[in-house]
Structures are given as structure tokens and as C-alpha cells.
XYZ file of C-alpha atoms in Angstrom:
240
model
C 72.846 82.477 106.789
C 75.503 81.708 104.161
C 79.147 82.119 105.066
C 82.246 82.539 102.955
C 85.481 80.594 103.348
C 86.809 83.229 105.736
C 84.043 82.521 108.225
C 82.266 85.894 108.012
C 78.537 86.453 107.622
C 77.227 87.000 104.119
C 73.696 87.721 102.926
C 73.025 91.452 103.290
C 76.210 92.300 105.180
C 76.702 95.365 102.963
C 73.121 96.627 102.832
C 73.155 100.372 103.554
C 76.900 100.441 104.281
C 77.807 102.769 101.419
C 75.171 105.234 102.608
C 76.404 105.028 106.202
C 79.986 105.751 105.152
C 79.107 108.691 102.914
C 76.840 110.161 105.600
C 79.896 110.567 107.821
C 81.099 113.392 105.571
C 78.461 115.543 107.305
C 79.192 114.359 110.838
C 80.315 117.208 113.159
C 83.581 115.460 114.054
C 84.342 113.371 110.972
C 87.915 114.667 111.022
C 88.533 113.170 114.495
C 88.420 109.608 113.094
C 91.935 108.309 112.494
C 92.847 108.429 108.820
C 89.938 110.613 107.729
C 91.958 113.824 107.564
C 95.709 113.801 107.062
C 96.784 116.010 104.184
C 96.447 114.245 100.844
C 96.424 110.852 102.591
C 93.113 111.263 104.423
C 90.134 109.405 102.949
C 87.576 112.067 104.089
C 84.877 109.367 104.039
C 84.809 109.266 100.268
C 84.229 106.017 98.375
C 85.059 105.101 94.805
C 82.248 103.867 92.569
C 81.505 100.153 92.761
C 82.884 97.725 90.198
C 80.807 95.854 87.681
C 81.015 92.065 87.697
C 82.965 92.245 84.426
C 85.482 94.713 85.893
C 85.896 92.598 89.003
C 86.515 89.424 87.036
C 89.121 91.254 84.956
C 90.907 92.322 88.154
C 90.767 88.747 89.447
C 92.248 87.413 86.216
C 95.100 89.868 86.631
C 95.688 88.737 90.221
C 95.403 85.089 89.225
C 92.783 84.215 91.857
C 89.141 84.756 92.753
C 88.857 87.111 95.704
C 87.152 86.104 98.988
C 83.381 86.507 98.759
C 82.924 89.210 101.415
C 85.528 91.432 99.755
C 84.089 90.705 96.292
C 80.641 91.828 97.433
C 82.108 94.937 99.055
C 83.661 95.906 95.713
C 80.344 95.266 93.942
C 78.032 96.913 96.489
C 79.990 99.478 98.554
C 82.957 100.801 96.594
C 86.178 99.895 94.828
C 88.246 101.662 97.502
C 88.191 104.708 99.736
C 87.066 105.204 103.329
C 88.043 102.429 105.678
C 90.481 101.367 108.389
C 93.836 103.131 108.471
C 94.060 105.736 105.751
C 91.378 104.026 103.688
C 91.179 101.061 101.331
C 93.473 100.978 98.328
C 91.633 101.104 94.987
C 90.807 97.864 93.219
C 90.807 98.656 89.536
C 90.507 96.464 86.453
C 93.823 96.219 84.596
C 94.510 98.479 81.656
C 95.831 97.256 78.296
C 99.432 97.897 79.373
C 99.178 96.260 82.795
C 102.167 94.039 83.615
C 101.555 90.309 83.957
C 100.689 88.943 87.366
C 103.542 87.839 89.626
C 101.573 84.942 91.087
C 102.053 86.352 94.594
C 98.342 86.083 95.380
C 98.040 82.493 94.186
C 100.500 81.064 96.728
C 99.111 79.901 100.084
C 99.533 82.276 103.013
C 101.775 80.683 105.675
C 101.545 82.500 109.029
C 104.124 80.123 110.503
C 106.769 81.950 108.466
C 106.646 84.833 110.949
C 108.043 82.584 113.691
C 110.579 81.139 111.268
C 111.702 84.636 110.316
C 112.018 85.570 113.996
C 114.297 82.582 114.561
C 116.301 83.470 111.476
C 116.772 87.034 112.715
C 118.111 85.732 116.032
C 120.651 83.613 114.127
C 122.285 86.566 112.364
C 126.000 85.737 112.010
C 128.469 87.531 114.289
C 132.036 88.234 113.302
C 133.376 86.765 116.540
C 132.005 83.329 115.583
C 134.172 83.043 112.452
C 137.929 82.597 112.055
C 138.402 85.253 109.387
C 136.633 87.932 107.360
C 136.114 85.718 104.320
C 134.296 83.043 106.337
C 132.142 85.662 108.037
C 131.304 87.383 104.722
C 130.241 84.092 103.141
C 128.065 83.158 106.114
C 126.504 86.597 106.255
C 125.755 86.612 102.530
C 123.945 83.264 102.844
C 122.021 84.480 105.899
C 121.072 87.734 104.165
C 119.835 85.922 101.051
C 117.633 83.667 103.165
C 116.368 86.701 105.071
C 115.265 88.313 101.803
C 113.481 85.090 100.800
C 111.613 84.878 104.078
C 110.590 88.543 104.026
C 109.185 88.181 100.506
C 107.325 84.993 101.456
C 105.648 86.496 104.537
C 102.929 88.177 102.459
C 102.431 85.448 99.864
C 98.752 84.709 99.419
C 97.673 88.152 100.615
C 96.351 91.350 99.071
C 97.336 94.682 100.601
C 94.175 96.491 101.719
C 95.242 99.653 103.528
C 98.159 101.425 105.174
C 98.218 102.652 108.745
C 101.280 104.884 108.491
C 104.868 104.086 109.543
C 104.977 101.282 106.925
C 102.286 99.221 108.707
C 99.666 97.659 106.449
C 96.436 95.667 106.615
C 96.349 92.642 104.315
C 93.588 90.269 103.240
C 94.409 86.589 102.948
C 93.278 85.378 99.520
C 94.837 81.886 99.415
C 95.242 79.115 101.961
C 93.347 78.001 105.086
C 93.033 81.571 106.430
C 91.451 82.864 103.221
C 89.080 85.784 103.792
C 90.632 87.013 107.061
C 92.487 90.264 107.758
C 96.025 90.463 109.173
C 98.586 93.194 109.864
C 101.851 93.425 107.965
C 104.323 94.828 110.491
C 107.512 93.591 108.840
C 108.821 97.162 108.948
C 109.538 96.652 112.662
C 110.552 93.029 112.296
C 107.319 91.501 113.619
C 106.153 89.777 110.444
C 102.476 89.317 109.573
C 100.178 88.946 112.590
C 96.399 88.613 113.097
C 94.370 91.783 113.516
C 92.985 91.885 117.038
C 89.430 93.088 117.649
C 88.286 93.736 121.217
C 86.440 90.769 122.678
C 87.308 88.557 119.696
C 89.835 85.802 119.141
C 91.546 84.950 115.904
C 91.889 87.059 112.757
C 88.559 88.631 111.728
C 86.906 88.041 108.362
C 86.808 91.062 106.077
C 83.206 92.107 106.783
C 83.649 91.967 110.551
C 86.874 93.980 110.300
C 85.330 96.685 108.125
C 82.027 96.940 109.993
C 83.844 97.103 113.324
C 85.743 100.101 111.955
C 82.530 101.703 110.686
C 80.778 101.330 114.050
C 83.742 102.963 115.778
C 83.918 105.751 113.176
C 80.219 106.554 113.589
C 80.484 106.735 117.376
C 83.464 109.061 117.201
C 82.325 111.253 114.310
C 78.839 111.903 115.712
C 79.874 112.254 119.356
C 79.446 115.797 120.666
C 79.491 114.889 124.358
C 83.287 114.913 124.777
C 86.070 117.285 123.861
C 87.505 116.276 120.475
C 91.256 116.103 119.844
C 92.870 119.165 118.204
C 92.149 119.285 114.506
C 95.140 119.043 112.185
C 95.451 121.897 109.727
C 97.384 121.658 106.459
C 98.489 124.343 104.031
C 99.736 124.121 100.470
C 103.321 124.872 101.594
C 103.381 121.995 104.099
């Protein structure tokens, strides 16, 4: 069986997946799956239409890199966004005529070691008591703060944001570097950097197909389960 650079299985990985996802709209407890129903943010097990090869290549030209094979085939065979882990996959759309030029962010290699470097940098935040006067402290703090901004920006280089989990947590796909094709969590909002997604019984960051299909298996078990008491259903109204 062929494998992509992220280590995940190819060849038929997406056969029937679109149908499985859309079928969950009729499951008796579809709303109990995290992210399926949450006001306007819930994905409700909807999927966007798939991309054509031409549309996908246009999106890749805009990003400045060819996407990992498992994700490419998902966009071509399952959907260009919609139902998925967290609150669903962000849309992948070909650029319009007025699209801004690429920043090159996706072309730089992903460096997971920067998370540890950023942790060390955070621990070295200057303290006023270590400096003889306010001017010396201000200069040291300005230099530390500038480096902190650089490190934060570099943490997600070589990645594409896939989905948000709420509370400013995100799933990202590595698109450049040795970890290309694997899925990580961006938890910089709480100062923890970018860390591998953990799947039960697995070690190391999962490739895209394994990550998505693991979510789908879990969603099917929960949405079709009528043997246990479901959690209370959230209700939303137009006035909040």
C-alpha cells in the first residue's frame, strides 16, 4: 500500500468517507458530538463540495507549496472543508483575483524544537529587580519582548491551520519539513506552543488520514448510540 510523506496509508483511504459523514446528519444524537452543534460555529455534519484538480493547484500556488498527499486527496474526494475534528475543517478555496500574495509561511520548515526554546525564553523574562535602573530594565524587556514575538510567529511556520477547538486552540497540519503530513495542536494561547496531537494507543503525531478517520469513528459511535443517556442538548435563539 502506498504511503505519503507523513506516514499515513493512502490508496482508498477516503472511499465512502463523504457518505459516512453526511449520513451522520440523520443520526439520532448527531448533536452530542463535540463541535457539531454550537450556534453558528457548529459544522452539523455538512461538507463543502470537493475541489477540482485545477482549483487545488491554484490554492497550492497561492500557499507556495504542494499540500501533503492525504490532505490533497481529502480535498479532491471528500470535501473542501466542513465536518471534522473540533468545530470542523476550515474551507480550502482557490484564490480569487484580488487575493493577497502569499506570505511564504507555509514554505518554511516546521521546527517543533521551537516550543522548548520558547518555554525557556518565557522563563527568562526580565525582572525589574535584576537591573540597576528603569532605563536598563526597559531596554532589556524590549529586547526580550521582540524575541518573544519572533518565536511566537515562528512556532507555526510550515503549518496550515485546519480547525479550531474553541478557547483559541487550533489543529494544524505540517506542510513543510520532516514532520510533513502530520497533525499537531497549536496551544500558544496558553503558552504551551505547538505540540503533537495524541491519539489513544498511538505514539507520535498522527498523519492526516488517521487523525480524521479516528474522529469519524468516534463521531459515529456517539451519534448512533442510543444505549446511554446523552448530554443535555444546547439550545440557541436568535437573541443569544
